[in-house]
Amino acid sequence: MWRTRNGKKRNRPEEIDAKLWQFDVLVSRGRPVSEAVRSIGVTQFTYYRWRREFGGLKTDQVKRLKELEKENGRLRKADLAPLG
């Protein structure tokens, strides 16, 4: 986990994948969803957002997706910057 400039905690792609896997294990063992989400340390909203975004991806695919999103953001900023 690392912090962004504004102090928010961010999970690395490997951590997200591990937490989704841990959630699936807990639920398969009979834990309620609310308790399983609490035990992996995220909110239900975050869990469902991660599931929607990274649900069927493997760890290396999640990492590549994050890298591409970062690159796209950087390119958009460069595109919007005034030519000096």
N, CA, C and O atoms as a MOPAC input file, in Angstrom:
PM7 MOZYME 1SCF
protein

 N      0.83800 1    -1.16400 1     0.00000 1
 C      0.00000 1     0.00000 1     0.00000 1
 C      0.89000 1     1.23700 1     0.00000 1
 O      1.90700 1     1.26100 1     0.69400 1
 N      0.53100 1     2.25000 1    -0.75600 1
 C      1.28800 1     3.48500 1    -0.75200 1
 C      0.31800 1     4.64900 1    -0.69200 1
 O     -0.88800 1     4.46200 1    -0.85200 1
 N      0.82100 1     5.82300 1    -0.46700 1
 C     -0.01900 1     7.01500 1    -0.35400 1
 C      0.18600 1     7.90600 1    -1.57200 1
 O      1.28900 1     8.02100 1    -2.10500 1
 N     -0.91400 1     8.53800 1    -1.99800 1
 C     -0.84800 1     9.48000 1    -3.10300 1
 C     -0.45400 1    10.84700 1    -2.56300 1
 O     -0.22600 1    10.99800 1    -1.36200 1
 N     -0.37300 1    11.81800 1    -3.41700 1
 C      0.00900 1    13.16600 1    -2.99200 1
 C     -0.95700 1    13.74500 1    -1.96500 1
 O     -0.53900 1    14.46100 1    -1.05500 1
 N     -2.24100 1    13.44300 1    -2.10400 1
 C     -3.21400 1    14.01100 1    -1.17700 1
 C     -3.40300 1    13.14700 1     0.07200 1
 O     -4.31100 1    13.40000 1     0.86300 1
 N     -2.56200 1    12.13600 1     0.25600 1
 C     -2.58200 1    11.34900 1     1.48000 1
 C     -3.49100 1    10.13400 1     1.46700 1
 O     -3.56500 1     9.42300 1     2.46900 1
 N     -4.18400 1     9.86800 1     0.36600 1
 C     -5.04900 1     8.69500 1     0.29700 1
 C     -4.21600 1     7.42800 1     0.21400 1
 O     -3.14400 1     7.41400 1    -0.39000 1
 N     -4.71700 1     6.36800 1     0.82600 1
 C     -4.04200 1     5.07900 1     0.72100 1
 C     -4.42800 1     4.43200 1    -0.60200 1
 O     -5.58600 1     4.49200 1    -1.01600 1
 N     -3.46400 1     3.82000 1    -1.25800 1
 C     -3.70800 1     3.13600 1    -2.51900 1
 C     -3.15300 1     1.73200 1    -2.42800 1
 O     -2.06900 1     1.52200 1    -1.88300 1
 N     -3.88600 1     0.77600 1    -2.95700 1
 C     -3.41700 1    -0.60600 1    -2.98100 1
 C     -2.74600 1    -0.87600 1    -4.31800 1
 O     -3.18700 1    -0.40000 1    -5.36400 1
 N     -1.68700 1    -1.63800 1    -4.26100 1
 C     -0.99000 1    -2.04900 1    -5.47900 1
 C     -1.82000 1    -3.14200 1    -6.15800 1
 O     -2.61600 1    -3.81300 1    -5.50100 1
 N     -1.63900 1    -3.32300 1    -7.46400 1
 C     -2.41700 1    -4.34500 1    -8.17900 1
 C     -2.29900 1    -5.73900 1    -7.56500 1
 O     -3.27700 1    -6.48500 1    -7.52600 1
 N     -1.09900 1    -6.09300 1    -7.08300 1
 C     -0.91300 1    -7.41100 1    -6.47200 1
 C     -1.74000 1    -7.52600 1    -5.19300 1
 O     -2.29200 1    -8.58500 1    -4.89500 1
 N     -1.82100 1    -6.42900 1    -4.44100 1
 C     -2.58900 1    -6.43100 1    -3.20000 1
 C     -4.08400 1    -6.54900 1    -3.48600 1
 O     -4.80500 1    -7.24800 1    -2.77500 1
 N     -4.53700 1    -5.87200 1    -4.51600 1
 C     -5.95000 1    -5.95000 1    -4.89300 1
 C     -6.29800 1    -7.37700 1    -5.26800 1
 O     -7.31200 1    -7.91200 1    -4.81900 1
 N     -5.46100 1    -7.99600 1    -6.08900 1
 C     -5.69600 1    -9.37500 1    -6.51500 1
 C     -5.72400 1   -10.31500 1    -5.30900 1
 O     -6.58500 1   -11.19100 1    -5.22100 1
 N     -4.79400 1   -10.13500 1    -4.39300 1
 C     -4.73700 1   -10.99100 1    -3.19800 1
 C     -5.97100 1   -10.79500 1    -2.32400 1
 O     -6.51600 1   -11.76300 1    -1.79400 1
 N     -6.41000 1    -9.55900 1    -2.17300 1
 C     -7.59000 1    -9.29400 1    -1.35200 1
 C     -8.85100 1    -9.85700 1    -1.99000 1
 O     -9.71300 1   -10.37200 1    -1.27900 1
 N     -8.98500 1    -9.77300 1    -3.31300 1
 C    -10.14600 1   -10.37000 1    -3.98100 1
 C    -10.15100 1   -11.88000 1    -3.80200 1
 O    -11.20200 1   -12.48100 1    -3.57900 1
 N     -8.97600 1   -12.49200 1    -3.89900 1
 C     -8.86700 1   -13.94000 1    -3.71200 1
 C     -9.21300 1   -14.31200 1    -2.27700 1
 O     -9.93500 1   -15.28100 1    -2.03900 1
 N     -8.69500 1   -13.53600 1    -1.31300 1
 C     -8.97300 1   -13.79700 1     0.10000 1
 C    -10.47700 1   -13.66300 1     0.38200 1
 O    -11.04100 1   -14.45300 1     1.13900 1
 N    -11.11400 1   -12.67300 1    -0.22100 1
 C    -12.55500 1   -12.50000 1    -0.05700 1
 C    -13.30200 1   -13.73400 1    -0.54800 1
 O    -14.19600 1   -14.23600 1     0.13300 1
 N    -12.93200 1   -14.22300 1    -1.73800 1
 C    -13.59800 1   -15.40900 1    -2.29300 1
 C    -13.44800 1   -16.61900 1    -1.36900 1
 O    -14.39200 1   -17.39200 1    -1.20100 1
 N    -12.26900 1   -16.78400 1    -0.77300 1
 C    -12.03800 1   -17.89000 1     0.14600 1
 C    -12.93800 1   -17.75800 1     1.37100 1
 O    -13.56500 1   -18.73000 1     1.79200 1
 N    -13.00100 1   -16.55700 1     1.94200 1
 C    -13.80500 1   -16.33900 1     3.14500 1
 C    -15.28600 1   -16.60600 1     2.88500 1
 O    -15.95700 1   -17.23700 1     3.70200 1
 N    -15.79400 1   -16.13200 1     1.75900 1
 C    -17.20400 1   -16.32300 1     1.43300 1
 C    -17.49700 1   -17.79600 1     1.15200 1
 O    -18.55700 1   -18.30200 1     1.52000 1
 N    -16.56500 1   -18.47800 1     0.50400 1
 C    -16.78400 1   -19.89800 1     0.21500 1
 C    -16.79500 1   -20.73500 1     1.49500 1
 O    -17.36300 1   -21.82700 1     1.52000 1
 N    -16.17200 1   -20.22700 1     2.54900 1
 C    -16.18000 1   -20.92300 1     3.83800 1
 C    -17.39000 1   -20.55000 1     4.69000 1
 O    -17.49600 1   -20.97000 1     5.84200 1
 N    -18.29800 1   -19.76500 1     4.12500 1
 C    -19.54800 1   -19.47500 1     4.81800 1
 C    -19.62500 1   -18.14100 1     5.52800 1
 O    -20.61600 1   -17.87100 1     6.20600 1
 N    -18.62400 1   -17.30700 1     5.39900 1
 C    -18.67900 1   -15.98700 1     6.03400 1
 C    -19.64900 1   -15.08600 1     5.27900 1
 O    -19.71500 1   -15.15600 1     4.05200 1
 N    -20.40300 1   -14.24200 1     5.97800 1
 C    -21.26300 1   -13.26600 1     5.29500 1
 C    -20.41600 1   -12.24400 1     4.52700 1
 O    -19.27200 1   -11.97500 1     4.89200 1
 N    -20.98400 1   -11.68800 1     3.47600 1
 C    -20.25800 1   -10.74200 1     2.63500 1
 C    -19.76600 1    -9.55800 1     3.45400 1
 O    -18.61400 1    -9.14600 1     3.31200 1
 N    -20.61700 1    -9.00800 1     4.30700 1
 C    -20.21800 1    -7.82700 1     5.08500 1
 C    -19.01900 1    -8.12200 1     5.98400 1
 O    -18.13500 1    -7.27900 1     6.13400 1
 N    -18.98700 1    -9.29200 1     6.57100 1
 C    -17.87200 1    -9.66400 1     7.44400 1
 C    -16.60500 1    -9.93500 1     6.63300 1
 O    -15.51000 1    -9.56800 1     7.05900 1
 N    -16.74300 1   -10.57000 1     5.47100 1
 C    -15.58400 1   -10.86400 1     4.62000 1
 C    -14.95400 1    -9.57400 1     4.10500 1
 O    -13.73100 1    -9.44900 1     4.06000 1
 N    -15.79800 1    -8.61000 1     3.71600 1
 C    -15.28800 1    -7.32800 1     3.22600 1
 C    -14.53800 1    -6.61100 1     4.33700 1
 O    -13.46900 1    -6.04800 1     4.10300 1
 N    -15.08900 1    -6.62900 1     5.53800 1
 C    -14.44500 1    -5.98000 1     6.67700 1
 C    -13.09700 1    -6.63400 1     6.97900 1
 O    -12.13900 1    -5.94600 1     7.33300 1
 N    -13.01900 1    -7.94600 1     6.84300 1
 C    -11.77600 1    -8.64500 1     7.17700 1
 C    -10.65700 1    -8.39000 1     6.16200 1
 O     -9.48400 1    -8.51400 1     6.51200 1
 N    -10.98900 1    -8.03700 1     4.91300 1
 C     -9.92900 1    -7.69600 1     3.95300 1
 C     -9.56900 1    -6.21600 1     4.01600 1
 O     -8.63100 1    -5.77200 1     3.35400 1
 N    -10.31600 1    -5.45500 1     4.81400 1
 C     -9.92700 1    -4.07800 1     5.08700 1
 C    -10.37800 1    -3.05100 1     4.07700 1
 O     -9.71700 1    -2.02500 1     3.91300 1
 N    -11.49400 1    -3.29400 1     3.38900 1
 C    -12.03400 1    -2.31000 1     2.45400 1
 C    -13.53400 1    -2.16900 1     2.68900 1
 O    -14.13200 1    -2.95100 1     3.42900 1
 N    -14.13200 1    -1.17100 1     2.05500 1
 C    -15.57700 1    -1.00600 1     2.14700 1
 C    -16.24800 1    -1.88500 1     1.10000 1
 O    -15.60000 1    -2.37200 1     0.17400 1
 N    -17.55600 1    -2.08400 1     1.25800 1
 C    -18.27500 1    -2.87000 1     0.26300 1
 C    -18.22800 1    -2.18400 1    -1.09300 1
 O    -18.11000 1    -2.84700 1    -2.12400 1
 N    -18.31800 1    -0.86000 1    -1.09700 1
 C    -18.25700 1    -0.10900 1    -2.35300 1
 C    -16.93700 1    -0.38900 1    -3.07300 1
 O    -16.91600 1    -0.65200 1    -4.27500 1
 N    -15.83700 1    -0.32700 1    -2.32000 1
 C    -14.51700 1    -0.58600 1    -2.91000 1
 C    -14.42700 1    -2.01200 1    -3.42700 1
 O    -13.92000 1    -2.24900 1    -4.52300 1
 N    -14.92100 1    -2.96200 1    -2.63700 1
 C    -14.87500 1    -4.35200 1    -3.08000 1
 C    -15.61900 1    -4.51300 1    -4.39600 1
 O    -15.07400 1    -5.10700 1    -5.32700 1
 N    -16.83700 1    -4.00800 1    -4.51000 1
 C    -17.61800 1    -4.19700 1    -5.73500 1
 C    -16.99900 1    -3.44600 1    -6.91900 1
 O    -17.09900 1    -3.90000 1    -8.05800 1
 N    -16.36500 1    -2.30500 1    -6.65600 1
 C    -15.68100 1    -1.58600 1    -7.72700 1
 C    -14.49700 1    -2.40100 1    -8.22300 1
 O    -14.29000 1    -2.52600 1    -9.43000 1
 N    -13.70700 1    -2.96500 1    -7.28600 1
 C    -12.57600 1    -3.81200 1    -7.67300 1
 C    -13.06100 1    -5.02900 1    -8.43500 1
 O    -12.46300 1    -5.40500 1    -9.44300 1
 N    -14.13000 1    -5.65000 1    -7.97200 1
 C    -14.65400 1    -6.85000 1    -8.61400 1
 C    -15.06400 1    -6.53000 1   -10.05700 1
 O    -14.80200 1    -7.30300 1   -10.97800 1
 N    -15.71200 1    -5.37300 1   -10.23100 1
 C    -16.13800 1    -4.97300 1   -11.57700 1
 C    -14.92700 1    -4.68700 1   -12.45400 1
 O    -14.90400 1    -5.06700 1   -13.62500 1
 N    -13.92500 1    -4.02100 1   -11.89500 1
 C    -12.76500 1    -3.59200 1   -12.66900 1
 C    -11.75200 1    -4.70400 1   -12.91200 1
 O    -11.21400 1    -4.81500 1   -14.01400 1
 N    -11.47800 1    -5.53900 1   -11.89300 1
 C    -10.41200 1    -6.52100 1   -11.97600 1
 C    -10.88700 1    -7.96000 1   -11.85500 1
 O    -10.06000 1    -8.86900 1   -11.77200 1
 N    -12.18800 1    -8.19400 1   -11.84100 1
 C    -12.76500 1    -9.49200 1   -11.51700 1
 C    -12.11500 1   -10.70500 1   -12.13700 1
 O    -11.70100 1   -11.60000 1   -11.40000 1
 N    -12.00100 1   -10.78800 1   -13.43900 1
 C    -11.49300 1   -11.99300 1   -14.05900 1
 C    -10.04500 1   -11.91800 1   -14.50100 1
 O     -9.57400 1   -12.78400 1   -15.23800 1
 N     -9.33800 1   -10.89400 1   -14.05800 1
 C     -7.96800 1   -10.70000 1   -14.51300 1
 C     -6.96400 1   -11.36600 1   -13.58500 1
 O     -7.20700 1   -11.51900 1   -12.38800 1
 N     -5.83800 1   -11.75700 1   -14.15700 1
 C     -4.72900 1   -12.28600 1   -13.37500 1
 C     -3.86900 1   -11.11600 1   -12.91400 1
 O     -4.01600 1   -10.00100 1   -13.41500 1
 N     -2.97400 1   -11.36400 1   -11.96600 1
 C     -2.17100 1   -10.29900 1   -11.35800 1
 C     -1.38900 1    -9.50800 1   -12.39300 1
 O     -1.37400 1    -8.27900 1   -12.33800 1
 N     -0.73100 1   -10.18900 1   -13.34400 1
 C      0.05400 1    -9.46300 1   -14.33900 1
 C     -0.82900 1    -8.62500 1   -15.25400 1
 O     -0.41000 1    -7.56700 1   -15.72400 1
 N     -2.04800 1    -9.09100 1   -15.51000 1
 C     -2.97800 1    -8.32200 1   -16.32700 1
 C     -3.45700 1    -7.07900 1   -15.58300 1
 O     -3.61200 1    -6.01500 1   -16.18300 1
 N     -3.68700 1    -7.21100 1   -14.29600 1
 C     -4.10200 1    -6.06100 1   -13.48100 1
 C     -2.99300 1    -5.02200 1   -13.46200 1
 O     -3.25200 1    -3.82700 1   -13.59700 1
 N     -1.76100 1    -5.47800 1   -13.29400 1
 C     -0.61200 1    -4.56800 1   -13.26500 1
 C     -0.49400 1    -3.82500 1   -14.59900 1
 O     -0.26500 1    -2.61500 1   -14.61900 1
 N     -0.65000 1    -4.54200 1   -15.70600 1
 C     -0.56000 1    -3.92500 1   -17.03600 1
 C     -1.69200 1    -2.92100 1   -17.25000 1
 O     -1.47200 1    -1.85800 1   -17.83100 1
 N     -2.89400 1    -3.24500 1   -16.79100 1
 C     -4.02800 1    -2.34200 1   -16.90400 1
 C     -3.74700 1    -1.03600 1   -16.16700 1
 O     -4.01300 1     0.04400 1   -16.69400 1
 N     -3.21300 1    -1.12900 1   -14.95200 1
 C     -2.88800 1     0.06800 1   -14.17000 1
 C     -1.81600 1     0.90100 1   -14.87500 1
 O     -1.90700 1     2.12800 1   -14.90000 1
 N     -0.80600 1     0.24900 1   -15.44500 1
 C      0.24300 1     0.97300 1   -16.16000 1
 C     -0.33500 1     1.71700 1   -17.36200 1
 O      0.03000 1     2.86400 1   -17.61800 1
 N     -1.23300 1     1.06800 1   -18.09500 1
 C     -1.84700 1     1.71200 1   -19.25400 1
 C     -2.72900 1     2.88900 1   -18.84700 1
 O     -2.74000 1     3.91800 1   -19.52400 1
 N     -3.46600 1     2.74600 1   -17.74800 1
 C     -4.29300 1     3.85200 1   -17.27300 1
 C     -3.43200 1     5.04700 1   -16.88800 1
 O     -3.78300 1     6.19000 1   -17.17900 1
 N     -2.29600 1     4.78100 1   -16.23000 1
 C     -1.39000 1     5.85600 1   -15.83500 1
 C     -0.81100 1     6.54200 1   -17.07500 1
 O     -0.72400 1     7.76900 1   -17.13300 1
 N     -0.41900 1     5.73900 1   -18.06100 1
 C      0.13500 1     6.30100 1   -19.28900 1
 C     -0.90500 1     7.14100 1   -20.02500 1
 O     -0.58000 1     8.21500 1   -20.53200 1
 N     -2.14300 1     6.67400 1   -20.09200 1
 C     -3.20700 1     7.43200 1   -20.73900 1
 C     -3.41600 1     8.77600 1   -20.05000 1
 O     -3.58300 1     9.79800 1   -20.71600 1
 N     -3.40700 1     8.77800 1   -18.72500 1
 C     -3.55000 1    10.02500 1   -17.98600 1
 C     -2.42100 1    10.99800 1   -18.27800 1
 O     -2.64800 1    12.19600 1   -18.44400 1
 N     -1.19900 1    10.47300 1   -18.34000 1
 C     -0.03900 1    11.29600 1   -18.65400 1
 C     -0.14600 1    11.87400 1   -20.06600 1
 O      0.18700 1    13.03900 1   -20.28400 1
 N     -0.60300 1    11.07500 1   -21.01800 1
 C     -0.74800 1    11.54600 1   -22.39600 1
 C     -1.84900 1    12.59500 1   -22.51300 1
 O     -1.71600 1    13.55300 1   -23.27400 1
 N     -2.92500 1    12.41900 1   -21.77000 1
 C     -4.00400 1    13.43000 1   -21.79100 1
 C     -3.50800 1    14.75600 1   -21.25400 1
 O     -3.81600 1    15.80700 1   -21.81600 1
 N     -2.73300 1    14.72100 1   -20.16000 1
 C     -2.18700 1    15.94800 1   -19.59600 1
 C     -1.25600 1    16.62500 1   -20.60000 1
 O     -1.28600 1    17.84600 1   -20.75200 1
 N     -0.42900 1    15.83100 1   -21.28600 1
 C      0.49800 1    16.38200 1   -22.26300 1
 C     -0.27100 1    16.98300 1   -23.43700 1
 O      0.14000 1    17.99100 1   -24.01100 1
 N     -1.38000 1    16.36000 1   -23.78200 1
 C     -2.20000 1    16.83200 1   -24.89100 1
 C     -2.88100 1    18.15800 1   -24.55700 1
 O     -3.07800 1    18.99000 1   -25.44200 1
 N     -3.23800 1    18.36200 1   -23.29800 1
 C     -3.92600 1    19.56500 1   -22.87200 1
 C     -2.98800 1    20.72000 1   -22.53700 1
 O     -3.41200 1    21.87200 1   -22.45000 1
 N     -1.70400 1    20.39800 1   -22.35000 1
 C     -0.75200 1    21.43500 1   -21.98600 1
 C     -0.54700 1    22.39300 1   -23.15600 1
 O     -0.44200 1    21.96700 1   -24.30600 1
 N     -0.49200 1    23.69300 1   -22.85300 1
 C     -0.28700 1    24.67500 1   -23.95900 1
 C      1.11700 1    24.53200 1   -24.53600 1
 O      2.09500 1    24.29600 1   -23.82600 1
 N      1.16800 1    24.68400 1   -25.82900 1
 C      2.47500 1    24.61600 1   -26.49900 1
 C      3.16700 1    25.95100 1   -26.30400 1
 O      2.62000 1    27.00200 1   -26.63600 1
 N      4.36700 1    25.90000 1   -25.76400 1
 C      5.00100 1    27.11000 1   -25.33800 1
 C      5.94600 1    27.72900 1   -26.22600 1
 O      6.51200 1    28.77100 1   -25.89600 1

